[in-house]
Amino acid sequence: MTDSSKSAVLGAAPEGATDPQSAARAVRDMFTSIAPRYDLLNHVLSFNVDRLWWRKTARTFADILSRPEARVLDLCCGTGDMTLALRRQAEKSTARILGADFSRAMLQRASHKAASTPLRWIEADALRLPFPDDHFDLITSAFGFRNLANYHAGLQEIMRVLRPDGEFGILDFGEPKGLVGSGYQIYFKRVLPAIGTLISGVKGPYAYLPTSVARFPAPDEMLRRIRQIGFRESSWTPYTLGIAGLYRGKK
């Protein structure tokens, strides 16, 4: 998909989805189906680099996480790895950190992993969050925003529930360029889906993954959308030669 065609993309569109509602249902069903092996596959397929990305993102927001009574939402939290990284970065801070996802199976695993922590979890749709306006100091999303059925609506909802001067961080995959990009594309489009299908026993989600990344807006386009919503101080920081990257903005 060319950058110009990506500019017209509304949101995620798994195979067979005909509208945003069916796209959302398909995404939920996919993640529910791979929940039992989700953590293992993340670590295996990323060669454990995903752990570094979560820690780096959490450190980026260390100042907010250290504030007394800071309210933090980890959106599309999955099994809670980003949420746990935020908790570890917060250390003894009284920051109140909440993980939200619309897959109950993912949240059950997150809750089990974080049983000894004060983290809380809620089943919620990222496009219709059950929170009042101006509620959170920080919102993060790691590898989940890309799967929303409507990116514009997702950014609008983040804007709504953030407090004035609140910040967000969206960590997601990118498409590196040059020789690194060529080698990565072979791995990402051929090797990764095969390994993911073999270990999980489910084909659809790992065939969908490279398609969803190719469909996701490029950094320049994503930053344009972020600014269009009204966020300021927006930026994109590449991680690991652009394989992933962190989008930031402030309300």
Coordinates of C-alpha atoms in Angstrom, one line a residue:
M1 CA 0.0 0.0 0.0
T2 CA 1.4 3.4 -1.0
D3 CA 1.7 6.3 1.4
S4 CA -1.0 8.2 -0.6
S5 CA -3.5 5.4 -0.3
K6 CA -2.7 5.0 3.4
S7 CA -3.9 8.6 3.9
A8 CA -7.4 7.4 3.1
V9 CA -7.4 4.4 5.5
L10 CA -10.1 4.7 8.2
G11 CA -8.8 1.9 10.4
A12 CA -8.1 -1.8 10.7
A13 CA -9.8 -4.1 8.2
P14 CA -9.3 -7.8 8.8
E15 CA -10.2 -10.1 5.9
G16 CA -14.0 -10.4 5.5
A17 CA -14.8 -7.2 7.5
T18 CA -17.2 -5.0 5.6
D19 CA -17.6 -2.1 8.1
P20 CA -16.1 -0.8 11.3
Q21 CA -18.4 -2.9 13.4
S22 CA -17.5 -6.2 11.7
A23 CA -13.8 -5.2 11.7
A24 CA -13.9 -4.6 15.5
R25 CA -15.6 -8.0 16.0
A26 CA -13.0 -9.8 13.9
V27 CA -10.1 -8.2 15.8
R28 CA -11.7 -9.2 19.1
D29 CA -12.2 -12.7 18.0
M30 CA -8.6 -13.0 16.7
F31 CA -7.0 -11.8 19.9
T32 CA -9.3 -14.0 22.0
S33 CA -8.2 -17.0 19.9
I34 CA -4.5 -16.5 20.5
A35 CA -4.7 -15.4 24.1
P36 CA -3.3 -18.7 25.5
R37 CA 0.0 -18.3 23.5
Y38 CA 0.1 -14.6 23.1
D39 CA 2.9 -13.8 25.5
L40 CA 5.1 -16.6 24.3
L41 CA 4.7 -15.7 20.7
N42 CA 5.4 -12.0 21.3
H43 CA 8.8 -12.8 22.9
V44 CA 9.7 -15.5 20.4
L45 CA 8.8 -13.6 17.3
S46 CA 10.5 -10.3 18.5
F47 CA 13.6 -12.1 19.9
N48 CA 12.6 -10.5 23.2
V49 CA 13.2 -7.0 21.9
D50 CA 9.6 -6.2 22.7
R51 CA 10.6 -6.1 26.4
L52 CA 13.1 -3.4 25.6
W53 CA 10.4 -1.4 23.7
W54 CA 8.0 -1.5 26.7
R55 CA 10.6 -0.4 29.2
K56 CA 11.8 2.4 26.9
T57 CA 8.3 3.7 26.5
A58 CA 7.7 3.6 30.2
R59 CA 10.9 5.5 30.9
T60 CA 9.8 8.2 28.4
F61 CA 6.9 9.0 30.8
A62 CA 8.9 8.6 34.1
D63 CA 8.0 12.2 35.1
I64 CA 4.3 11.6 34.9
L65 CA 4.5 8.2 36.5
S66 CA 6.4 9.6 39.5
R67 CA 3.6 12.1 40.3
P68 CA 1.5 11.5 43.4
E69 CA -2.0 10.2 42.4
A70 CA -1.3 10.4 38.6
R71 CA -4.0 8.7 36.7
V72 CA -2.7 6.4 33.9
L73 CA -4.6 4.4 31.3
D74 CA -2.9 1.6 29.2
L75 CA -5.3 1.3 26.3
C76 CA -5.7 -2.0 24.3
C77 CA -3.5 -3.5 27.0
G78 CA -3.7 -7.1 25.9
T79 CA -2.1 -9.3 28.5
G80 CA -0.7 -6.3 30.3
D81 CA 3.0 -6.2 29.5
M82 CA 3.0 -2.5 28.8
T83 CA 0.9 -1.9 31.9
L84 CA 3.4 -3.8 34.0
A85 CA 6.3 -1.9 32.5
L86 CA 4.5 1.3 33.6
R87 CA 4.0 0.0 37.1
R88 CA 7.7 -1.0 37.4
Q89 CA 8.7 2.5 36.2
A90 CA 6.4 4.1 38.7
E91 CA 8.1 2.1 41.5
K92 CA 6.8 3.4 44.9
S93 CA 4.7 6.2 43.3
T94 CA 1.1 6.2 44.1
A95 CA 0.2 6.6 40.5
R96 CA -3.1 4.8 39.7
I97 CA -2.6 2.6 36.6
L98 CA -5.4 1.0 34.8
G99 CA -5.3 -1.5 31.9
A100 CA -8.2 -1.6 29.4
D101 CA -9.0 -4.0 26.6
F102 CA -12.0 -5.4 24.8
S103 CA -10.9 -9.0 24.9
R104 CA -11.9 -10.6 28.2
A105 CA -9.5 -13.5 27.5
M106 CA -6.6 -11.1 27.3
L107 CA -7.6 -9.3 30.5
Q108 CA -7.9 -12.6 32.4
R109 CA -4.2 -13.3 31.6
A110 CA -3.2 -9.8 32.5
S111 CA -4.9 -10.0 35.8
H112 CA -3.2 -13.3 36.6
K113 CA 0.2 -12.0 35.7
A114 CA -0.3 -8.9 37.8
A115 CA -1.9 -10.5 40.8
S116 CA 0.7 -9.2 43.3
T117 CA 0.4 -5.6 42.0
P118 CA -2.2 -2.8 42.6
L119 CA -2.9 -2.7 38.9
R120 CA -6.6 -2.6 37.9
W121 CA -8.3 -3.9 34.7
I122 CA -11.4 -3.0 32.8
E123 CA -13.1 -4.5 29.8
A124 CA -13.7 -1.6 27.5
D125 CA -13.9 -0.5 23.8
A126 CA -11.2 2.1 23.0
L127 CA -13.6 4.0 20.8
R128 CA -16.2 4.3 23.6
L129 CA -14.3 4.6 26.9
P130 CA -16.4 4.6 30.1
F131 CA -14.5 7.5 31.6
P132 CA -15.4 11.2 32.1
D133 CA -13.7 14.0 30.1
D134 CA -10.3 15.3 31.3
H135 CA -9.7 12.2 33.5
F136 CA -6.2 10.9 32.8
D137 CA -2.7 12.3 33.0
L138 CA -1.2 9.7 30.7
I139 CA -2.6 7.3 28.1
T140 CA -0.4 4.6 26.5
S141 CA -1.1 2.0 23.9
A142 CA 1.4 -0.7 22.8
F143 CA 0.7 -2.5 19.6
G144 CA -3.0 -2.1 20.0
F145 CA -4.0 1.2 18.4
R146 CA -3.2 -0.2 14.9
N147 CA -6.1 -2.6 15.4
L148 CA -8.8 0.0 16.0
A149 CA -11.5 0.1 13.4
N150 CA -11.3 3.9 13.3
Y151 CA -8.0 5.7 14.0
H152 CA -9.5 9.2 14.0
A153 CA -12.2 8.2 16.5
G154 CA -9.5 6.5 18.6
L155 CA -7.4 9.7 18.8
Q156 CA -10.5 11.8 19.5
E157 CA -11.4 9.5 22.4
I158 CA -7.8 9.8 23.8
M159 CA -8.1 13.6 23.5
R160 CA -11.5 13.5 25.3
V161 CA -10.4 11.6 28.4
L162 CA -6.9 13.2 28.8
R163 CA -6.6 16.1 31.2
P164 CA -5.3 19.5 29.8
D165 CA -1.5 19.0 29.5
G166 CA -2.0 15.3 29.7
E167 CA 0.2 13.1 27.3
F168 CA -0.2 10.0 25.3
G169 CA 2.2 7.5 23.8
I170 CA 1.3 5.1 21.0
L171 CA 3.9 2.3 20.5
D172 CA 3.4 0.4 17.3
F173 CA 5.2 -1.3 14.5
G174 CA 6.7 0.5 11.5
E175 CA 8.2 -0.4 8.1
P176 CA 12.0 0.2 8.1
K177 CA 13.6 1.2 4.9
G178 CA 16.8 0.2 3.0
L179 CA 18.6 -3.1 3.4
V180 CA 17.3 -3.6 7.0
G181 CA 13.8 -3.1 5.7
S182 CA 14.2 -5.6 2.9
G183 CA 15.4 -8.3 5.2
Y184 CA 12.7 -7.4 7.8
Q185 CA 10.0 -7.6 5.2
I186 CA 11.0 -11.2 4.3
Y187 CA 10.9 -12.2 8.0
F188 CA 7.7 -10.3 8.8
K189 CA 5.6 -11.4 5.8
R190 CA 6.8 -15.0 5.5
V191 CA 8.7 -16.3 8.5
L192 CA 6.7 -14.7 11.3
P193 CA 3.2 -15.8 10.1
A194 CA 4.5 -19.4 9.6
I195 CA 6.0 -19.6 13.1
G196 CA 3.0 -17.8 14.7
T197 CA 0.5 -20.2 13.1
L198 CA 2.6 -23.2 14.1
I199 CA 2.9 -22.3 17.8
S200 CA -0.6 -20.8 18.2
G201 CA -2.4 -23.3 16.1
V202 CA -4.4 -20.4 14.6
K203 CA -3.7 -19.1 11.2
G204 CA -5.7 -15.9 10.8
P205 CA -4.1 -13.5 13.4
Y206 CA -0.5 -14.0 12.2
A207 CA -1.4 -13.7 8.6
Y208 CA -3.3 -10.5 9.5
L209 CA -0.4 -9.0 11.4
P210 CA 1.9 -7.9 8.5
T211 CA -1.2 -6.8 6.5
S212 CA -2.3 -4.6 9.4
V213 CA 1.2 -3.0 9.7
A214 CA 1.3 -2.3 5.9
R215 CA -2.1 -0.7 6.2
F216 CA -1.2 1.5 9.2
P217 CA -0.5 5.2 8.3
A218 CA 3.2 6.0 7.8
P219 CA 4.8 8.3 10.5
D220 CA 4.2 11.6 8.6
E221 CA 0.6 10.7 7.9
M222 CA 0.0 9.5 11.5
L223 CA 1.5 12.8 12.9
R224 CA -0.7 14.8 10.5
R225 CA -3.8 13.0 12.0
I226 CA -2.5 13.5 15.5
R227 CA -2.1 17.3 14.9
Q228 CA -5.5 17.5 13.1
I229 CA -7.2 16.3 16.3
G230 CA -5.5 19.2 18.2
F231 CA -2.6 17.6 20.0
R232 CA 0.6 19.6 20.4
E233 CA 4.2 18.7 20.7
S234 CA 3.6 15.7 18.6
S235 CA 6.5 13.5 17.6
W236 CA 7.6 10.0 16.4
T237 CA 10.7 8.3 17.8
P238 CA 11.9 5.2 15.9
Y239 CA 12.9 2.1 17.9
T240 CA 15.3 -0.5 16.6
L241 CA 15.9 1.1 13.2
G242 CA 12.2 1.8 12.7
I243 CA 10.9 -1.7 13.2
A244 CA 8.7 0.0 15.9
G245 CA 8.3 3.6 17.0
L246 CA 6.6 5.8 19.7
Y247 CA 4.1 8.5 18.8
R248 CA 3.7 11.2 21.4
G249 CA 1.4 14.1 21.9
K250 CA 0.1 16.5 24.5
K251 CA -3.4 17.9 25.1

